[in-house]
Amino acid sequence: MARARLRDLGILIGRYPPGEHNAITDVPGVLVGHKTLIYDEPFVVRTGVTVVIPRDGNIAKDYAFAGWDALNGFGEMTGLLMMEEFGHLTSPVALTNTSQVGLVRDALAHFGAERHGGAFKIAVVAETYDGWLSDSDALPLTQRDVYDAIEAASSGPVQEGNVGGGTGMICHEFKGGIGTASRIVEGPGGPYVIGALVQANHGDRYTLRVDGVPVGREIGIECVPSPWSAPPKAGSIIVILATDAPLVAVQCKRLARRAAIGMARAGGLALDSSGDIFLAFATGNHYPHDARELVDLKHFPFRRFDPLIEASAEAVEEAILNALTAAETMVGQKARMAHALPLDQLQAIMARYRPG
Amino acid sequence: MARARLRDLGILIGRYPPGEHNAITDVPGVLVGHKTLIYDEPFVVRTGVTVVIPRDGNIAKDYAFAGWDALNGFGEMTGLLMMEEFGHLTSPVALTNTSQVGLVRDALAHFGAERHGGAFKIAVVAETYDGWLSDSDALPLTQRDVYDAIEAASSGPVQEGNVGGGTGMICHEFKGGIGTASRIVEGPGGPYVIGALVQANHGDRYTLRVDGVPVGREIGIECVPSPWSAPPKAGSIIVILATDAPLVAVQCKRLARRAAIGMARAGGLALDSSGDIFLAFATGNHYPHDARELVDLKHFPFRRFDPLIEASAEAVEEAILNALTAAETMVGQKARMAHALPLDQLQAIMARYRPG
Amino acid sequence: MARARLRDLGILIGRYPPGEHNAITDVPGVLVGHKTLIYDEPFVVRTGVTVVIPRDGNIAKDYAFAGWDALNGFGEMTGLLMMEEFGHLTSPVALTNTSQVGLVRDALAHFGAERHGGAFKIAVVAETYDGWLSDSDALPLTQRDVYDAIEAASSGPVQEGNVGGGTGMICHEFKGGIGTASRIVEGPGGPYVIGALVQANHGDRYTLRVDGVPVGREIGIECVPSPWSAPPKAGSIIVILATDAPLVAVQCKRLARRAAIGMARAGGLALDSSGDIFLAFATGNHYPHDARELVDLKHFPFRRFDPLIEASAEAVEEAILNALTAAETMVGQKARMAHALPLDQLQAIMARYRPG
Amino acid sequence: MARARLRDLGILIGRYPPGEHNAITDVPGVLVGHKTLIYDEPFVVRTGVTVVIPRDGNIAKDYAFAGWDALNGFGEMTGLLMMEEFGHLTSPVALTNTSQVGLVRDALAHFGAERHGGAFKIAVVAETYDGWLSDSDALPLTQRDVYDAIEAASSGPVQEGNVGGGTGMICHEFKGGIGTASRIVEGPGGPYVIGALVQANHGDRYTLRVDGVPVGREIGIECVPSPWSAPPKAGSIIVILATDAPLVAVQCKRLARRAAIGMARAGGLALDSSGDIFLAFATGNHYPHDARELVDLKHFPFRRFDPLIEASAEAVEEAILNALTAAETMVGQKARMAHALPLDQLQAIMARYRPG
């Protein structure tokens, strides 16, 4: 059965409408690029890098506002201290594997040095672990791969599943990877877009829920053939939330924290060995990197903030599920096989659990 | 229809078994006491105070370990800085209304001064707002009420719903209040109990879910008669988690953070004006208040921590739902009426959404 | 010898000039009020409450921006979660003793309910412990005292030493209390004022430094007559920083963190049993409490932030020293005597350590 | 004039005695290794890497306890989330330049994969910026250099000044770099060592103080010859604190926070563009990396914690000053010259400011 997006299967999450592409790229100026490495020689490699680039690439000179949260900290995202201190996002955000988060970080910094006059010194790069499918000793990524992902970045529809940083990931004991979704909310000066992109590598099968339905428990562990003998139950998830609403830093942090809601509704628990790290940025305000005079901002009113909260939770929940419905079964190193979420079973279960 | 506990309605949350009373008091030594004030003259008062007392009241001399988190900070819990600095819980925990959190805090401190030689200087007291039903200018609570709640504290079954600090609360636009639940988990040196107690005053109706079923959406706003014209959608929730596992402080914080999972699964979003504050304490280790020599601890191994995480989420989810199924319809000031969650509708909806 | 302000003794801290009154009230619209309770019957009482009121009292409708930090958490400041979540200060700030921080908090909340239509629900009140000189079982403060402090608040010179919340405090094993200072800094749209007010109840004598000179070590413990047998070495310090610069919340937090620098330069160490809690607010931006449309802000540029950092450290350092030079020797309960810092010795030591 | 350690110049900081080598290596099992790169072709390179290795290299299997703080966040330290979540240090700590913090991080992770069966996945690496003297586009460090530093690590005296990660650093507008110091404190089960190692690249000249004496102000900017035209005033400082006391995680965090005290006493302000990041670890407790049973710990009593606090501040203060007195004048790229702190002037100024 061909892979699909959740919404195309007739399964709708929440009450806010999605944007045009139901993707983080619905936020104006947000670009996404992937570089995917899949090959078997000399090492079995199933990895890559995904970049999320705000402001059509002009983030080096025109900072966005940002905040983050970590529901469980067994993971890495560089650049967190600077985001906390200044409330700004000053670089693209890259997602990759654990072993080479440093390489990607330096590459992103070097890209900023070469192309943007020394920017991106404190670059934001996060990781989840793909060493079950991909040989993590291979260290296959190069600076060139990171540049490729940046240069490939575009607006419009976003590839999901086994691409970029999500290539070798496992989610709720199915094949995971990259997923995205978006929501439109009303607000003063709006409407605004809330977009989410996840690199989903977390969760056990039993707790997976789709719109509240216990899909993971229903499918069970036994339904899939070997060699799915000992897949990783608890990995990590990175969530990037973006909006064009004019938020200040503390408001971005609020959105980042709501990623936990979306993850929980899909069955995530933030297990012990998980790195559940959430970043939210807002492009509606502008901070010139070299500002020496007072900068004009707009402050979104808190009394109208609730739709942004709910839409963030919805977008994250759907982005995770999109990663699952998009990702295809993959065979990796040592003949390990990560099974895709079977869409026919998914729909059969949903039908049973939904009143006629 | 008589009120009930969720489990008695045949609705089970999660996969871990509850303790004997399915209550926070299943954690050995944890006592709960309520003082409830319900009267109409000279003010309409629907309020109270609930205390959770570790170590059979001996917490002044035998500190427990503790950690906390706030998913949304529009609320108050005193004593947080000290818990963060030392990782200890050194006093009972009290829950009450917003207007008098200070009075309860001083009363608890004074109780420590009188009965425990000066302890409880930095007491832990949290609040949610009951001013929709109760006249918050009445300031009805006195030091005596706090002492009464402490003196009434006991182990065994815990009263839920419209009692103690939960008396005047609203949850998912139904009558809310106090709820509790517990889980038993295996672990080294175990089994251990995870208990949760909530003062639930949060959420809107639309998002309420029971075991994933969209009960709130199904019931809808219109189903209940006036004068439920403009109930508060977004209040707050305080969660107290307790365990007898020998945890250190950072591990308690981890459990506290998982309250967000349980809350999210029941439909909570941590809306803008919500104070969602979570505290977890662990009694399995002992720290003598006057220690001047090295103190022996046990450190629960992280590699076996996952059951504690999942059980915490389950206990919180069920405790919130128990608050809803226990609380009775209440009429408060200005003839405002907070309707109880209709259990017959709940069961009918659950039946429709569950395969036969 | 009469008490004095440090600067009047010819001792200058730092390189930025002070404001007109060298006080937190140099920040336009900031008012300070004290209520001081000193009596011996039926209890020995040496306590009080100090309020710092932004915006000429209009803070209920016109929020300021704020941030906080705690260098050591053995203390209490209410309202911290809300400040963290929203980045706003929405109430006056009160300083008092440990036993009655709750009473003052409720009184402040009630004042907001009565006078400002329900504001100040989450009031900001901090404490340090004066139970060495004052009988902490007396619980002498009343709601009326808090109202008195608020109503007494004014701009202009600020009383220092044994007044308000500082009445019974000890600092570096000398008599401590309230101190204040200010600095003028240049900046875009400026100049701006940085004002500090401290309730100083911390530190041991040995480490006290005045402009780097080891004054405490030089004076020593023995120099003062009994009954100074066992004074508290380690108490707490509350620092309030205010500025009229148009800062956002994360920038206020930065200033709050710099209170540690000023405290350290004067010899503070944030000892184990100390509650070193720092709050900074900025009045240069305005957030209407009922905003439902986008609010215009100015964002102070980070590249010109350094003077605010240095001035904050200087103001805090001098405010602590002003508390010491202003406070007079006090006899409290059990005939305990807290000696004032001897100004003649101070000047003699400074002269010896300063090149001619 | 030959370089020296501060103490050898007769200048003593604080009241606690140093350990045998007055170095972080006085903590049993702590090793320090440097790899220094100084060459002019094809790029002008003044950089390196320094590693601090706990437990004689056995940290992969025998975790230490740890905590961190960032006084100002314009910088990077990887691994912070994991330290916060678990309270453990699980890898050596490396210090290097900004451009290659990623390379060093991956190298450290890879070293763990090769030598320790997959450990160090979340490695701890921090940076300060040496791009004023060293060509940061050169990217000169290789995985081999990191391995060299690890393999060179030893106990005993520690090289200071222009070595390892400190090679190209500037401190208080003098040549900075690596510095270290230690203190011995009494405690239950003790005595214990507190050791500090800094990579000092921060501060402006004016505020530099040595034992409270305004040495920077006295020397002034003009005293040194050109081309010291526009040196960086505000860089960053990384502080590593180590102790053999049996601390738990929250206690390590307390020590880390006290680095601010030591830094402030030496004149540091944590200026806007500074990354002031502090890490403290304690080796007195052991946590086996694969623990699946309860682990026995000792909990150091808080009531005897004050000496650890004061000693941490002292060690950090002296380590910074040791970096300054050890570092030699260096000429870097573009013929920029970073002048060493002139020891003769230092001593002359100290003599003038100290009573005879």
mmCIF file of N, CA and C in Angstrom, chain B residues 5-78:
data_model
loop_
_atom_site.group_PDB
_atom_site.id
_atom_site.type_symbol
_atom_site.label_atom_id
_atom_site.label_comp_id
_atom_site.label_asym_id
_atom_site.label_seq_id
_atom_site.Cartn_x
_atom_site.Cartn_y
_atom_site.Cartn_z
ATOM 1 N N ARG B 5 -16.297 6.512 41.025
ATOM 2 C CA ARG B 5 -14.929 6.643 40.552
ATOM 3 C C ARG B 5 -14.878 6.061 39.137
ATOM 4 N N LEU B 6 -13.976 6.579 38.346
ATOM 5 C CA LEU B 6 -13.913 6.196 36.938
ATOM 6 C C LEU B 6 -13.849 4.684 36.763
ATOM 7 N N ARG B 7 -13.013 4.083 37.565
ATOM 8 C CA ARG B 7 -12.770 2.645 37.443
ATOM 9 C C ARG B 7 -14.025 1.832 37.762
ATOM 10 N N ASP B 8 -14.846 2.387 38.648
ATOM 11 C CA ASP B 8 -16.091 1.701 38.986
ATOM 12 C C ASP B 8 -17.082 1.762 37.842
ATOM 13 N N LEU B 9 -16.821 2.677 36.915
ATOM 14 C CA LEU B 9 -17.676 2.764 35.729
ATOM 15 C C LEU B 9 -17.173 1.836 34.632
ATOM 16 N N GLY B 10 -16.158 1.053 34.940
ATOM 17 C CA GLY B 10 -15.631 0.123 33.955
ATOM 18 C C GLY B 10 -14.652 0.753 32.983
ATOM 19 N N ILE B 11 -14.208 1.950 33.304
ATOM 20 C CA ILE B 11 -13.261 2.637 32.420
ATOM 21 C C ILE B 11 -11.877 2.583 33.056
ATOM 22 N N LEU B 12 -10.961 1.912 32.374
ATOM 23 C CA LEU B 12 -9.627 1.718 32.927
ATOM 24 C C LEU B 12 -8.625 2.573 32.152
ATOM 25 N N ILE B 13 -7.746 3.210 32.860
ATOM 26 C CA ILE B 13 -6.718 4.048 32.246
ATOM 27 C C ILE B 13 -5.376 3.338 32.349
ATOM 28 N N GLY B 14 -4.779 3.068 31.194
ATOM 29 C CA GLY B 14 -3.416 2.575 31.183
ATOM 30 C C GLY B 14 -3.284 1.098 31.484
ATOM 31 N N ARG B 15 -2.035 0.688 31.730
ATOM 32 C CA ARG B 15 -1.785 -0.744 31.875
ATOM 33 C C ARG B 15 -1.203 -1.156 33.210
ATOM 34 N N TYR B 16 -0.927 -0.194 34.098
ATOM 35 C CA TYR B 16 -0.401 -0.558 35.412
ATOM 36 C C TYR B 16 -1.547 -0.678 36.408
ATOM 37 N N PRO B 17 -1.439 -1.617 37.348
ATOM 38 C CA PRO B 17 -2.526 -1.801 38.314
ATOM 39 C C PRO B 17 -2.514 -0.708 39.382
ATOM 40 N N PRO B 18 -3.697 -0.360 39.865
ATOM 41 C CA PRO B 18 -3.747 0.622 40.958
ATOM 42 C C PRO B 18 -3.393 -0.032 42.286
ATOM 43 N N GLY B 19 -3.092 0.812 43.263
ATOM 44 C CA GLY B 19 -2.876 0.338 44.625
ATOM 45 C C GLY B 19 -4.199 0.064 45.325
ATOM 46 N N GLU B 20 -4.095 -0.267 46.579
ATOM 47 C CA GLU B 20 -5.273 -0.731 47.318
ATOM 48 C C GLU B 20 -6.448 0.238 47.236
ATOM 49 N N HIS B 21 -6.165 1.504 47.465
ATOM 50 C CA HIS B 21 -7.246 2.495 47.463
ATOM 51 C C HIS B 21 -7.252 3.326 46.188
ATOM 52 N N ASN B 22 -6.388 2.978 45.264
ATOM 53 C CA ASN B 22 -6.265 3.783 44.044
ATOM 54 C C ASN B 22 -6.181 5.257 44.407
ATOM 55 N N ALA B 23 -5.272 5.536 45.332
ATOM 56 C CA ALA B 23 -5.180 6.892 45.904
ATOM 57 C C ALA B 23 -3.735 7.181 46.282
ATOM 58 N N ILE B 24 -3.434 8.448 46.422
ATOM 59 C CA ILE B 24 -2.084 8.853 46.796
ATOM 60 C C ILE B 24 -1.703 8.265 48.155
ATOM 61 N N THR B 25 -2.710 7.973 48.960
ATOM 62 C CA THR B 25 -2.453 7.387 50.278
ATOM 63 C C THR B 25 -1.991 5.936 50.203
ATOM 64 N N ASP B 26 -1.992 5.361 49.021
ATOM 65 C CA ASP B 26 -1.389 4.039 48.887
ATOM 66 C C ASP B 26 0.127 4.087 49.069
ATOM 67 N N VAL B 27 0.690 5.257 48.930
ATOM 68 C CA VAL B 27 2.109 5.413 49.248
ATOM 69 C C VAL B 27 2.230 5.411 50.765
ATOM 70 N N PRO B 28 2.953 4.447 51.311
ATOM 71 C CA PRO B 28 2.983 4.314 52.770
ATOM 72 C C PRO B 28 3.404 5.618 53.451
ATOM 73 N N GLY B 29 2.624 6.001 54.452
ATOM 74 C CA GLY B 29 2.948 7.198 55.215
ATOM 75 C C GLY B 29 2.347 8.473 54.677
ATOM 76 N N VAL B 30 1.761 8.420 53.508
ATOM 77 C CA VAL B 30 1.147 9.630 52.964
ATOM 78 C C VAL B 30 -0.291 9.749 53.473
ATOM 79 N N LEU B 31 -0.564 10.891 54.090
ATOM 80 C CA LEU B 31 -1.895 11.163 54.634
ATOM 81 C C LEU B 31 -2.525 12.315 53.862
ATOM 82 N N VAL B 32 -3.832 12.298 53.771
ATOM 83 C CA VAL B 32 -4.553 13.404 53.135
ATOM 84 C C VAL B 32 -5.642 13.878 54.081
ATOM 85 N N GLY B 33 -5.743 15.191 54.206
ATOM 86 C CA GLY B 33 -6.813 15.778 55.022
ATOM 87 C C GLY B 33 -7.473 16.929 54.303
ATOM 88 N N HIS B 34 -8.770 17.073 54.521
ATOM 89 C CA HIS B 34 -9.523 18.167 53.909
ATOM 90 C C HIS B 34 -10.197 19.006 54.987
ATOM 91 N N LYS B 35 -10.325 20.275 54.722
ATOM 92 C CA LYS B 35 -11.288 21.109 55.440
ATOM 93 C C LYS B 35 -12.112 21.825 54.375
ATOM 94 N N THR B 36 -13.412 21.632 54.439
ATOM 95 C CA THR B 36 -14.320 22.131 53.413
ATOM 96 C C THR B 36 -15.238 23.192 53.989
ATOM 97 N N LEU B 37 -15.316 24.327 53.337
ATOM 98 C CA LEU B 37 -16.223 25.399 53.777
ATOM 99 C C LEU B 37 -17.295 25.618 52.711
ATOM 100 N N ILE B 38 -18.528 25.275 53.076
ATOM 101 C CA ILE B 38 -19.656 25.508 52.174
ATOM 102 C C ILE B 38 -20.770 26.170 52.976
ATOM 103 N N TYR B 39 -20.980 27.447 52.715
ATOM 104 C CA TYR B 39 -22.112 28.143 53.364
ATOM 105 C C TYR B 39 -22.455 29.380 52.555
ATOM 106 N N ASP B 40 -23.641 29.947 52.853
ATOM 107 C CA ASP B 40 -24.158 31.025 52.010
ATOM 108 C C ASP B 40 -24.226 32.373 52.715
ATOM 109 N N GLU B 41 -24.022 32.373 54.025
ATOM 110 C CA GLU B 41 -24.122 33.628 54.762
ATOM 111 C C GLU B 41 -22.911 33.809 55.660
ATOM 112 N N PRO B 42 -22.385 35.040 55.822
ATOM 113 C CA PRO B 42 -22.793 36.287 55.146
ATOM 114 C C PRO B 42 -22.270 36.365 53.708
ATOM 115 N N PHE B 43 -21.408 35.431 53.360
ATOM 116 C CA PHE B 43 -20.920 35.391 51.992
ATOM 117 C C PHE B 43 -21.195 33.997 51.434
ATOM 118 N N VAL B 44 -21.252 33.912 50.136
ATOM 119 C CA VAL B 44 -21.360 32.581 49.531
ATOM 120 C C VAL B 44 -19.946 32.007 49.436
ATOM 121 N N VAL B 45 -19.722 30.976 50.201
ATOM 122 C CA VAL B 45 -18.384 30.406 50.316
ATOM 123 C C VAL B 45 -18.403 28.951 49.852
ATOM 124 N N ARG B 46 -17.542 28.660 48.893
ATOM 125 C CA ARG B 46 -17.366 27.283 48.408
ATOM 126 C C ARG B 46 -15.868 27.077 48.279
ATOM 127 N N THR B 47 -15.214 26.813 49.367
ATOM 128 C CA THR B 47 -13.754 26.746 49.310
ATOM 129 C C THR B 47 -13.245 25.800 50.381
ATOM 130 N N GLY B 48 -11.926 25.757 50.560
ATOM 131 C CA GLY B 48 -11.371 24.877 51.573
ATOM 132 C C GLY B 48 -9.875 24.715 51.416
ATOM 133 N N VAL B 49 -9.374 23.737 52.114
ATOM 134 C CA VAL B 49 -7.948 23.449 52.040
ATOM 135 C C VAL B 49 -7.740 21.939 52.143
ATOM 136 N N THR B 50 -6.831 21.453 51.338
ATOM 137 C CA THR B 50 -6.470 20.036 51.361
ATOM 138 C C THR B 50 -4.984 19.938 51.679
ATOM 139 N N VAL B 51 -4.628 19.021 52.566
ATOM 140 C CA VAL B 51 -3.202 18.832 52.858
ATOM 141 C C VAL B 51 -2.784 17.407 52.502
ATOM 142 N N VAL B 52 -1.582 17.332 51.952
ATOM 143 C CA VAL B 52 -0.946 16.041 51.682
ATOM 144 C C VAL B 52 0.282 15.984 52.588
ATOM 145 N N ILE B 53 0.295 15.011 53.472
ATOM 146 C CA ILE B 53 1.321 14.968 54.518
ATOM 147 C C ILE B 53 2.163 13.708 54.364
ATOM 148 N N PRO B 54 3.438 13.864 54.061
ATOM 149 C CA PRO B 54 4.310 12.689 53.930
ATOM 150 C C PRO B 54 4.766 12.172 55.290
ATOM 151 N N ARG B 55 5.199 10.938 55.310
ATOM 152 C CA ARG B 55 5.889 10.351 56.465
ATOM 153 C C ARG B 55 5.052 10.361 57.738
ATOM 154 N N ASP B 56 3.757 10.135 57.623
ATOM 155 C CA ASP B 56 2.910 10.140 58.817
ATOM 156 C C ASP B 56 3.141 11.384 59.664
ATOM 157 N N GLY B 57 3.421 12.486 59.006
ATOM 158 C CA GLY B 57 3.558 13.743 59.735
ATOM 159 C C GLY B 57 4.952 14.038 60.222
ATOM 160 N N ASN B 58 5.868 13.131 59.990
ATOM 161 C CA ASN B 58 7.222 13.306 60.523
ATOM 162 C C ASN B 58 8.160 14.025 59.547
ATOM 163 N N ILE B 59 7.581 14.687 58.558
ATOM 164 C CA ILE B 59 8.379 15.306 57.513
ATOM 165 C C ILE B 59 9.281 16.426 58.048
ATOM 166 N N ALA B 60 8.937 16.992 59.179
ATOM 167 C CA ALA B 60 9.742 18.082 59.731
ATOM 168 C C ALA B 60 11.140 17.621 60.114
ATOM 169 N N LYS B 61 11.276 16.367 60.463
ATOM 170 C CA LYS B 61 12.568 15.866 60.912
ATOM 171 C C LYS B 61 13.200 14.932 59.903
ATOM 172 N N ASP B 62 12.402 14.445 59.001
ATOM 173 C CA ASP B 62 12.846 13.411 58.071
ATOM 174 C C ASP B 62 12.423 13.845 56.665
ATOM 175 N N TYR B 63 13.306 14.611 56.052
ATOM 176 C CA TYR B 63 12.941 15.207 54.766
ATOM 177 C C TYR B 63 12.791 14.134 53.685
ATOM 178 N N ALA B 64 11.890 14.401 52.753
ATOM 179 C CA ALA B 64 11.754 13.577 51.557
ATOM 180 C C ALA B 64 12.447 14.307 50.395
ATOM 181 N N PHE B 65 12.616 13.609 49.297
ATOM 182 C CA PHE B 65 13.206 14.242 48.115
ATOM 183 C C PHE B 65 12.075 14.684 47.190
ATOM 184 N N ALA B 66 12.328 15.752 46.461
ATOM 185 C CA ALA B 66 11.233 16.346 45.704
ATOM 186 C C ALA B 66 11.738 17.145 44.512
ATOM 187 N N GLY B 67 10.860 17.323 43.557
ATOM 188 C CA GLY B 67 11.120 18.168 42.398
ATOM 189 C C GLY B 67 9.804 18.675 41.852
ATOM 190 N N TRP B 68 9.864 19.692 41.024
ATOM 191 C CA TRP B 68 8.621 20.295 40.524
ATOM 192 C C TRP B 68 8.804 20.785 39.098
ATOM 193 N N ASP B 69 7.687 21.080 38.486
ATOM 194 C CA ASP B 69 7.690 21.690 37.160
ATOM 195 C C ASP B 69 6.415 22.501 37.006
ATOM 196 N N ALA B 70 6.470 23.507 36.171
ATOM 197 C CA ALA B 70 5.274 24.292 35.865
ATOM 198 C C ALA B 70 5.111 24.318 34.356
ATOM 199 N N LEU B 71 4.052 23.693 33.880
ATOM 200 C CA LEU B 71 3.824 23.696 32.435
ATOM 201 C C LEU B 71 3.324 25.054 31.987
ATOM 202 N N ASN B 72 2.531 25.681 32.830
ATOM 203 C CA ASN B 72 2.123 27.068 32.592
ATOM 204 C C ASN B 72 2.072 27.767 33.937
ATOM 205 N N GLY B 73 2.579 28.993 33.983
ATOM 206 C CA GLY B 73 2.881 29.580 35.281
ATOM 207 C C GLY B 73 1.902 30.592 35.820
ATOM 208 N N PHE B 74 0.670 30.609 35.323
ATOM 209 C CA PHE B 74 -0.285 31.584 35.855
ATOM 210 C C PHE B 74 -0.875 31.025 37.139
ATOM 211 N N GLY B 75 -0.039 30.937 38.142
ATOM 212 C CA GLY B 75 -0.482 30.368 39.400
ATOM 213 C C GLY B 75 0.602 30.502 40.444
ATOM 214 N N GLU B 76 0.360 29.943 41.594
ATOM 215 C CA GLU B 76 1.298 30.094 42.693
ATOM 216 C C GLU B 76 1.512 28.772 43.396
ATOM 217 N N MET B 77 2.744 28.439 43.638
ATOM 218 C CA MET B 77 3.092 27.414 44.608
ATOM 219 C C MET B 77 4.267 27.968 45.394
ATOM 220 N N THR B 78 4.089 28.122 46.679
ATOM 221 C CA THR B 78 5.194 28.637 47.498
ATOM 222 C C THR B 78 6.202 27.521 47.766
#
